[in-house]
PDB file of C-alpha atoms in Angstrom:
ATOM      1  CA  UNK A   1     149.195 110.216 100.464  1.00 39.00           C
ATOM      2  CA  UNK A   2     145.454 110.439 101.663  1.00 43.00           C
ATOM      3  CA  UNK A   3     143.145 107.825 102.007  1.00 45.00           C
ATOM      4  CA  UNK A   4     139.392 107.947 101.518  1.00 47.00           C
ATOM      5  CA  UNK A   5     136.932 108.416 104.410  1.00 48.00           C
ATOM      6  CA  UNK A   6     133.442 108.512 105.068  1.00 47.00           C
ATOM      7  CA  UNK A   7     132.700 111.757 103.336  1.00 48.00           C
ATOM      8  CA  UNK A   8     134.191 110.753 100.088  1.00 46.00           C
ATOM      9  CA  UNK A   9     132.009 110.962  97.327  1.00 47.00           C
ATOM     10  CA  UNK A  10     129.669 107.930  96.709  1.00 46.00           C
ATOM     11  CA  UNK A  11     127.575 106.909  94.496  1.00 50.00           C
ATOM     12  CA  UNK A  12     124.867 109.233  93.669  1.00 55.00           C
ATOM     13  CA  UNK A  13     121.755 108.460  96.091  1.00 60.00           C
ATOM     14  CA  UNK A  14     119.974 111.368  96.300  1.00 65.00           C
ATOM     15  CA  UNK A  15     117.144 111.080  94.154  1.00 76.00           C
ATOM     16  CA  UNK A  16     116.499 108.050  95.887  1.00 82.00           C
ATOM     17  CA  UNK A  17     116.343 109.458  98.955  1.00 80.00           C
ATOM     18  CA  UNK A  18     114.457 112.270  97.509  1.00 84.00           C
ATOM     19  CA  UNK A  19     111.810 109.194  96.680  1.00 90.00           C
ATOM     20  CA  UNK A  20     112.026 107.558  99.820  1.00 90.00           C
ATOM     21  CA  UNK A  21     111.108 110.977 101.898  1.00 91.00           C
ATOM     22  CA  UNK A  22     108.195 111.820  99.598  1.00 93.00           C
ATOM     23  CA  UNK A  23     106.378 108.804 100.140  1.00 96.00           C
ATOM     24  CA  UNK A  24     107.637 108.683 103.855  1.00 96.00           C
ATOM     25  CA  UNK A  25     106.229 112.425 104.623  1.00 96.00           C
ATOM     26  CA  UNK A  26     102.829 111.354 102.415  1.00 97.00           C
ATOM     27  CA  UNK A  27     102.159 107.892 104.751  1.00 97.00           C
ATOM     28  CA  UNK A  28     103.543 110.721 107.545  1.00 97.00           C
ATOM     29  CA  UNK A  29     101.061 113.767 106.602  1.00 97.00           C
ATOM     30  CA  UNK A  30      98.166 110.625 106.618  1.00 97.00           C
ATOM     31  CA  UNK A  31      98.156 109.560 109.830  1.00 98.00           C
ATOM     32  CA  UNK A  32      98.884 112.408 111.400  1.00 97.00           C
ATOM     33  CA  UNK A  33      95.426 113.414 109.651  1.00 97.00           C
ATOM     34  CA  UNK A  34      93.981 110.784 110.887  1.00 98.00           C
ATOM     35  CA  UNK A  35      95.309 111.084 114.194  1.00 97.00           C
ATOM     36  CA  UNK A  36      94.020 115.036 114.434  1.00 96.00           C
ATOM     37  CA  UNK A  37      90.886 114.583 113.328  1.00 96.00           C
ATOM     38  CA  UNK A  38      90.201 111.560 115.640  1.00 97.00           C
ATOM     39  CA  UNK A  39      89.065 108.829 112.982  1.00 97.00           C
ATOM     40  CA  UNK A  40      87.121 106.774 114.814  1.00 97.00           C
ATOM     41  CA  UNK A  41      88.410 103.697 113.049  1.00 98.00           C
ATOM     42  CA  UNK A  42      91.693 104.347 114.260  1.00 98.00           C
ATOM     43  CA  UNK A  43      90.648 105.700 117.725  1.00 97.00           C
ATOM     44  CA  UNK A  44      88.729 102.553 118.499  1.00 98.00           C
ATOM     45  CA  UNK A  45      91.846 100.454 117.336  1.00 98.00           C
ATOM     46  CA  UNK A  46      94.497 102.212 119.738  1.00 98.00           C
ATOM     47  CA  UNK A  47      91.845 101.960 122.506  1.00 97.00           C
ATOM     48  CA  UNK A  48      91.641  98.183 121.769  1.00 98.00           C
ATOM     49  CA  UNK A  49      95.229  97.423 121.523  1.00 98.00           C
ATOM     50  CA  UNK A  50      95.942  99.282 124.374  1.00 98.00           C
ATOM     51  CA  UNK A  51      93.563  97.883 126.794  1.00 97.00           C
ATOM     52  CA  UNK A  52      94.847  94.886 126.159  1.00 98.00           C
ATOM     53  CA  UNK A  53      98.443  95.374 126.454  1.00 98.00           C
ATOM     54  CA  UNK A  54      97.432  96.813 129.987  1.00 98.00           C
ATOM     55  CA  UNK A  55      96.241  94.360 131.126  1.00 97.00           C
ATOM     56  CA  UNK A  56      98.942  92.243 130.610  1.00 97.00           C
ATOM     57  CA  UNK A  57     101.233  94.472 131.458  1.00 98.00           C
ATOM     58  CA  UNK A  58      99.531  94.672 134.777  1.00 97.00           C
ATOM     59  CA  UNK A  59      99.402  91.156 135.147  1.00 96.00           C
ATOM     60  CA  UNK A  60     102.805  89.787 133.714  1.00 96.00           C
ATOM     61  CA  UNK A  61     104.957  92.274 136.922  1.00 95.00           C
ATOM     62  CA  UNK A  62     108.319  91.526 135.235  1.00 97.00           C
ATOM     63  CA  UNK A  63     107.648  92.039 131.547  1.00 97.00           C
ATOM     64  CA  UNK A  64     106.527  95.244 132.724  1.00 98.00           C
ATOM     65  CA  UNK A  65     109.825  95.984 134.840  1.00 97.00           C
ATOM     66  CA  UNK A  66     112.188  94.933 131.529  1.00 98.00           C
ATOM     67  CA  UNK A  67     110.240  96.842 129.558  1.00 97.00           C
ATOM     68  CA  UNK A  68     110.695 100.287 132.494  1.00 97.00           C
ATOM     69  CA  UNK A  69     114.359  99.457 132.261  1.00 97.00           C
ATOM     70  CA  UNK A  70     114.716  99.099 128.609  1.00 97.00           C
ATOM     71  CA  UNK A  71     112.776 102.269 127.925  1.00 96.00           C
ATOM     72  CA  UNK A  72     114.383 104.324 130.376  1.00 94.00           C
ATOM     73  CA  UNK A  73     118.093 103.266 130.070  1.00 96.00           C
ATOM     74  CA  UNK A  74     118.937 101.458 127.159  1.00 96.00           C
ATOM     75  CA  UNK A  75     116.701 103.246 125.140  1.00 97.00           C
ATOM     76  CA  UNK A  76     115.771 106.440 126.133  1.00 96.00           C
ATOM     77  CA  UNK A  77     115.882 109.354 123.475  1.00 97.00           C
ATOM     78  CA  UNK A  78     118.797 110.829 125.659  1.00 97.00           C
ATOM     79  CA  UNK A  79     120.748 107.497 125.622  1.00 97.00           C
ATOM     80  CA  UNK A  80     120.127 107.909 121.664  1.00 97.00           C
ATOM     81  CA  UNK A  81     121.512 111.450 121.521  1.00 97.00           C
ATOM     82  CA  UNK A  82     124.692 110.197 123.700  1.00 97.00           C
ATOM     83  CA  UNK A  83     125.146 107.832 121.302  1.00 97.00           C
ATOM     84  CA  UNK A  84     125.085 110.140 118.339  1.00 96.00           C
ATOM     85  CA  UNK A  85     127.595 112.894 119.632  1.00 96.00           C
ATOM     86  CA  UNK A  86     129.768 109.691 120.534  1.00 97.00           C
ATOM     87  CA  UNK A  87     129.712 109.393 117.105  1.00 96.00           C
ATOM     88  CA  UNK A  88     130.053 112.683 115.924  1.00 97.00           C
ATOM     89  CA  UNK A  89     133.004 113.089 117.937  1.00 96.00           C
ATOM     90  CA  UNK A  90     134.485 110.043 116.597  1.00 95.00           C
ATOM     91  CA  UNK A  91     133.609 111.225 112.726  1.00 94.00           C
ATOM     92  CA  UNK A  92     135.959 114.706 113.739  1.00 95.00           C
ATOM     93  CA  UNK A  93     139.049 113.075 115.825  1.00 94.00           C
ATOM     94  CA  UNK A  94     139.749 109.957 114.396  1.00 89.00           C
ATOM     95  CA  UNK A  95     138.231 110.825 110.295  1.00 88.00           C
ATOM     96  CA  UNK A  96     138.289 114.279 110.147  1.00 88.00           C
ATOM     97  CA  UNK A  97     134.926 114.139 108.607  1.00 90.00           C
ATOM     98  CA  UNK A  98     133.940 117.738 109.843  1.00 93.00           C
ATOM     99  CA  UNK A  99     131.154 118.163 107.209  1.00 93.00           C
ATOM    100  CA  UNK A 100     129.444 114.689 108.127  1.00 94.00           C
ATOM    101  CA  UNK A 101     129.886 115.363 111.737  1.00 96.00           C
ATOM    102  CA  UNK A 102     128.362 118.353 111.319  1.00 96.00           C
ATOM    103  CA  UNK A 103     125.528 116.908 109.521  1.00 96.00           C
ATOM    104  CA  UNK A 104     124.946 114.715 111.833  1.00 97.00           C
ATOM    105  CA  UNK A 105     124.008 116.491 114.813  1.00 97.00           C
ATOM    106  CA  UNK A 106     121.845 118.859 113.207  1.00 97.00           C
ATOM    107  CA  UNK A 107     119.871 116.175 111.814  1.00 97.00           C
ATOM    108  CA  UNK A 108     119.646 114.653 115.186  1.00 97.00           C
ATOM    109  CA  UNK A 109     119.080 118.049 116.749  1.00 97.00           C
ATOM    110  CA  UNK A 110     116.781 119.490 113.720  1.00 97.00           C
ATOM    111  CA  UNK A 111     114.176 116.130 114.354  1.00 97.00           C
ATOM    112  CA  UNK A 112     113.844 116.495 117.813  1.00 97.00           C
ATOM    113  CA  UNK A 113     113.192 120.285 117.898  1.00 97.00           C
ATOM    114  CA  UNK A 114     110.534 119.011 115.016  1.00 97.00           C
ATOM    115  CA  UNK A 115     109.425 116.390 117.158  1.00 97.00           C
ATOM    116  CA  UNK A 116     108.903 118.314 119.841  1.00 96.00           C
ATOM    117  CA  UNK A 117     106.872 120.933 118.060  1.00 97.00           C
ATOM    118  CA  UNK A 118     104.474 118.419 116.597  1.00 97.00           C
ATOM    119  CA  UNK A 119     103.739 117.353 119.995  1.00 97.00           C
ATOM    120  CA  UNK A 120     102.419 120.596 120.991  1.00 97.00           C
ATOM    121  CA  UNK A 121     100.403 121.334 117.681  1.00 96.00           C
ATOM    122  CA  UNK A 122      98.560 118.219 117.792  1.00 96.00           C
ATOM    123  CA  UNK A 123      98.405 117.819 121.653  1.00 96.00           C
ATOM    124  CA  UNK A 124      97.139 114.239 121.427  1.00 97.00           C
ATOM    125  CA  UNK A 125      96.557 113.135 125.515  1.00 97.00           C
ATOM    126  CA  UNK A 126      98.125 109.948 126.341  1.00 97.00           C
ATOM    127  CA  UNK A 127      95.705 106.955 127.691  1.00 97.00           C
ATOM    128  CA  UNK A 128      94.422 106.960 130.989  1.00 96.00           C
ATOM    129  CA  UNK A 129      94.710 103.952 133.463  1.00 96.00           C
ATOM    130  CA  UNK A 130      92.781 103.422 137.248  1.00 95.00           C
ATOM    131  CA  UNK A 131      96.409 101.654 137.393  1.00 95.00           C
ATOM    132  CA  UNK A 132      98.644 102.841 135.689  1.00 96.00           C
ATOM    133  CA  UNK A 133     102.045 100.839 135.580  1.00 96.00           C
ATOM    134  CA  UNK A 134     104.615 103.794 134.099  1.00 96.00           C
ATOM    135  CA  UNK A 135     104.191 107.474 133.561  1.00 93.00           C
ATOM    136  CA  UNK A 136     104.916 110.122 130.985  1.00 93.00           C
ATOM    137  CA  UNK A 137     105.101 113.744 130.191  1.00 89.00           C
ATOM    138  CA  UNK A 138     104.389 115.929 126.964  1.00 91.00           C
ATOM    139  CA  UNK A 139     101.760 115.277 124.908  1.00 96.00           C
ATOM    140  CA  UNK A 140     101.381 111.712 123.018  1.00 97.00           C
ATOM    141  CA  UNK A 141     101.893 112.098 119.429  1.00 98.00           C
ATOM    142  CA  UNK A 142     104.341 111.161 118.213  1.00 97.00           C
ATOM    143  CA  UNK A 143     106.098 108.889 120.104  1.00 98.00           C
ATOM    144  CA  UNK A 144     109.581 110.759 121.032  1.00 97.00           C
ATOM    145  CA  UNK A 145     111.324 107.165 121.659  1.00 98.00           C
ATOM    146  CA  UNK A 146     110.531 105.928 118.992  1.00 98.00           C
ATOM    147  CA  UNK A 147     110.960 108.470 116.207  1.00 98.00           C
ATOM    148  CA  UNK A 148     114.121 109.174 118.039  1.00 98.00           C
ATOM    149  CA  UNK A 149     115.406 105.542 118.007  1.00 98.00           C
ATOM    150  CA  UNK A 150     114.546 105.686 113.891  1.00 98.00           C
ATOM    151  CA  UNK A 151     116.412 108.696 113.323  1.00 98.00           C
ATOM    152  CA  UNK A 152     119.690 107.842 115.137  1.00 98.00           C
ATOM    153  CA  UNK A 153     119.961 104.080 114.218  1.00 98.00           C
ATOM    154  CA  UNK A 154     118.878 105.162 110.657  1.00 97.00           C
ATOM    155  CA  UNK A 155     121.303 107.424 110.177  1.00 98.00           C
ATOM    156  CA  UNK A 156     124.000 105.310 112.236  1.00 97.00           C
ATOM    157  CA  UNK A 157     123.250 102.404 110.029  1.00 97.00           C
ATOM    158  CA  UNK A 158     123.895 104.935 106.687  1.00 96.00           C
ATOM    159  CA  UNK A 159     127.260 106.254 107.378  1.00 95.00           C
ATOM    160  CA  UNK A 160     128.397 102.465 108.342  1.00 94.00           C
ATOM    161  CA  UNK A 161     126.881 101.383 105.087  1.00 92.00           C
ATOM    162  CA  UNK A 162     128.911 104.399 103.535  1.00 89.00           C
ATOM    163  CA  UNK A 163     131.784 103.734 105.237  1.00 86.00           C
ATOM    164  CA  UNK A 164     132.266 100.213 104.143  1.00 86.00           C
ATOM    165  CA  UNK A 165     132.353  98.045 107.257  1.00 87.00           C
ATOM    166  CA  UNK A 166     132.623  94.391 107.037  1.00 92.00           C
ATOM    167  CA  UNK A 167     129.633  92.214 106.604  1.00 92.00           C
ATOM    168  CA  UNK A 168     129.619  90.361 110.085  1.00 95.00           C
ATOM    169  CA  UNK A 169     129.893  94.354 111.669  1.00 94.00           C
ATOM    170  CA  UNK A 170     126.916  95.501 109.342  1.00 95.00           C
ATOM    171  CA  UNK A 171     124.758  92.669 110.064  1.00 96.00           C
ATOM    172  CA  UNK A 172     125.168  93.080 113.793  1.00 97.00           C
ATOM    173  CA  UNK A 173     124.824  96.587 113.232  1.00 97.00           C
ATOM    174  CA  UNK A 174     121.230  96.026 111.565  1.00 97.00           C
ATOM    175  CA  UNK A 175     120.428  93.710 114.049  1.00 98.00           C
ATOM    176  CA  UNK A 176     120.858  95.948 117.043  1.00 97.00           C
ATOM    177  CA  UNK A 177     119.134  98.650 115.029  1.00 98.00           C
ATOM    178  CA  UNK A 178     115.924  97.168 114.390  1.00 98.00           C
ATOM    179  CA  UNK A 179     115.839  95.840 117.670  1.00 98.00           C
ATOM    180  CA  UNK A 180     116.092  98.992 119.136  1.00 98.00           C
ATOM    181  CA  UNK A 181     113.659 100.501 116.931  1.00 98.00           C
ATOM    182  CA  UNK A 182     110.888  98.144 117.200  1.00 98.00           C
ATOM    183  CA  UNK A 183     111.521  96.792 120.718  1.00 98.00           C
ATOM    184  CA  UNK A 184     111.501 100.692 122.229  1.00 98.00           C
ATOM    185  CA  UNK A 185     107.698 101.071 120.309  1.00 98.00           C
ATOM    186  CA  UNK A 186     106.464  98.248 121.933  1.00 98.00           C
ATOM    187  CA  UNK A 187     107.780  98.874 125.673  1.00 98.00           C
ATOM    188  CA  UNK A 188     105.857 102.248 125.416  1.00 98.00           C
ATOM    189  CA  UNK A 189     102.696 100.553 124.208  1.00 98.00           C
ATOM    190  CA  UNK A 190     103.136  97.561 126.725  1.00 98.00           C
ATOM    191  CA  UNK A 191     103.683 100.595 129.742  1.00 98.00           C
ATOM    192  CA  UNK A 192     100.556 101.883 128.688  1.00 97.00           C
ATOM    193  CA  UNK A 193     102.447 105.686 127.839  1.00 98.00           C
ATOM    194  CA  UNK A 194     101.333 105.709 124.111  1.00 98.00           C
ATOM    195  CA  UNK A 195      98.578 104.713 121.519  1.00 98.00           C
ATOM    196  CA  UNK A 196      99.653 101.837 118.451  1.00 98.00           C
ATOM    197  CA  UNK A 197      99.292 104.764 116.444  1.00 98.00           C
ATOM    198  CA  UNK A 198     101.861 107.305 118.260  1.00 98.00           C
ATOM    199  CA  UNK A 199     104.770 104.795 118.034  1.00 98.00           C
ATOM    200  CA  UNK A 200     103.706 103.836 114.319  1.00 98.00           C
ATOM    201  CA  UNK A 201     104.055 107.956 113.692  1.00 98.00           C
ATOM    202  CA  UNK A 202     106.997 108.297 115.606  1.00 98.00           C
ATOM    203  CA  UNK A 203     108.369 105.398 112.732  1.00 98.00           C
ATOM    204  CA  UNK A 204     107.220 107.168 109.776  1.00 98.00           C
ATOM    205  CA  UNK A 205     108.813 110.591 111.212  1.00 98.00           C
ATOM    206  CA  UNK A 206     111.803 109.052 112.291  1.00 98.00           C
ATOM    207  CA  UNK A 207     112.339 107.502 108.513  1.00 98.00           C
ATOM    208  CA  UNK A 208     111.188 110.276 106.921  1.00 97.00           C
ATOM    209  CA  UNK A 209     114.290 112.514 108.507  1.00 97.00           C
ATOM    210  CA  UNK A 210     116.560 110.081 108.279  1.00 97.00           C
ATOM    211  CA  UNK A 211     115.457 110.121 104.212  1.00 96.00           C
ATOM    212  CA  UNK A 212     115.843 113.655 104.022  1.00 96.00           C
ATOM    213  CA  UNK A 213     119.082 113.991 105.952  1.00 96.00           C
ATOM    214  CA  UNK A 214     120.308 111.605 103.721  1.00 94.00           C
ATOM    215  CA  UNK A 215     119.435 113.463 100.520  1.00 93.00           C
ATOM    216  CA  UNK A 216     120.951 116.611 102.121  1.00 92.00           C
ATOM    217  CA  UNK A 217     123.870 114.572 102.799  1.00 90.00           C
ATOM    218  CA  UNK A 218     124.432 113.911  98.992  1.00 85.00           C
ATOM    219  CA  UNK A 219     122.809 117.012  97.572  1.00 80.00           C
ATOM    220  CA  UNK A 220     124.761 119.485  99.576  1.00 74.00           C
ATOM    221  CA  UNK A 221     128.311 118.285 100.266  1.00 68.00           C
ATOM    222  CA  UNK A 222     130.559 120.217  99.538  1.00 63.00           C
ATOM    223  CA  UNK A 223     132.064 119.302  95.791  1.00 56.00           C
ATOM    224  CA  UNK A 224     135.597 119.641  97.928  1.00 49.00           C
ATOM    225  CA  UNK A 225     135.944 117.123  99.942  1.00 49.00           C
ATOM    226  CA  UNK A 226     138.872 118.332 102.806  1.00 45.00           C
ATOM    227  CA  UNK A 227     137.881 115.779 105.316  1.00 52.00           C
ATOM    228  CA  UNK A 228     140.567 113.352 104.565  1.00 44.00           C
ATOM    229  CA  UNK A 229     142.994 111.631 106.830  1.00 40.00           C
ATOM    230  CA  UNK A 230     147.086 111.484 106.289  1.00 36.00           C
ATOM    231  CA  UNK A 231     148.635 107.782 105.924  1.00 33.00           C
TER     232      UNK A 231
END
């Protein structure tokens, strides 16, 4: 007898999905426009925001020492990707789910190898403080924690959605989620690393991959489905 698991066919999503990342990659393409051609509208917001969240920042010493530990433990892009092949070794030992396991890391893997290449063609510097209270490296936009955050919680969040689990473990779930995702966008704005408008990108990225590994997920699986577990 064999039992369902998480890569048994659901209910078709795709062109949903298919929806979702068009108007994801258009919001995307916008501000990443905006971004690259310096609109002073938006330039003259980040520098606002920013100065002030320096300044308290400076002033508020252990805010600003959460925020360091939350941004490089707890939720640091690597901490994100541990998480994931945690997960992707789970979806292959205990479910057998080869196809969604392998899925999974190449979506992870895929958006930070895009990530990181967006950095470099837009090559956005990140602000400048007399006292600075963090440090970073690589170019500003987007914001690597956070689109990385978006894309693993996103995706996390789908296959337990897919999978079924109960509603007290999918409510937690959610809640953990978008308090990762927000809370790591505004611990690099409040340590003075990245611009409103980097973290906001690094959002609309991170959604926008998580959309179209979605739709991949239900376009392309295979119409066999061998990753099934024995009862």
């Amino acid at each position: 007898m064999h039992t369902p698991t998480v890569d048994s066919p659901p209910r078709p999503q795709h062109r949903t999905a298919a929806r979702s990342a068009g108007v994801l990659a258009l919001c995307s393409v916008l501000l990443l426009t905006l971004v690259a051609t310096r609109w002073s509208p938006l330039i003259s917001a980040d520098g606002d925001i920013s100065a002030t969240t320096h300044r308290w920042a400076v002033e508020e010493s252990g805010i600003t020492q959460a925020c360091r530990i939350l941004t490089d433990w707890v939720w640091d892009p690597w901490t994100m990707r541990l998480l994931c092949a945690v997960v992707v070794v789970w979806l292959v030992v205990r479910l057998a789910a080869r196809w969604t396991a392998v899925w999974l890391a190449l979506a992870v893997t895929l958006g930070t190898l895009f990530q990181q290449a967006l950095k470099a063609a837009v090559d956005r510097p990140r602000p400048i403080w007399p006292d600075p209270v963090d440090s970073a490296h690589y170019a500003a936009f987007p914001s690597g924690h956070a689109m990385t955050a978006t894309v693993v919680c996103g995706l996390l969040l789908w296959l337990l959605r897919r999978h079924g689990v109960g509603r007290a473990v999918w409510r937690t779930a959610v809640t953990v989620a978008v308090v990762s995702v927000v809370g790591v966008g505004l611990t690099r704005v409040w340590l003075g690393v990245h611009w409103p408008s980097d973290v906001v990108g690094g959002w609309l990225l991170g959604a926008t991959v998580v959309a179209l590994a979605v739709w991949t997920h239900e376009h392309r699986q295979p119409r066999t489905h061998p990753d099934t577990t024995a009862s």
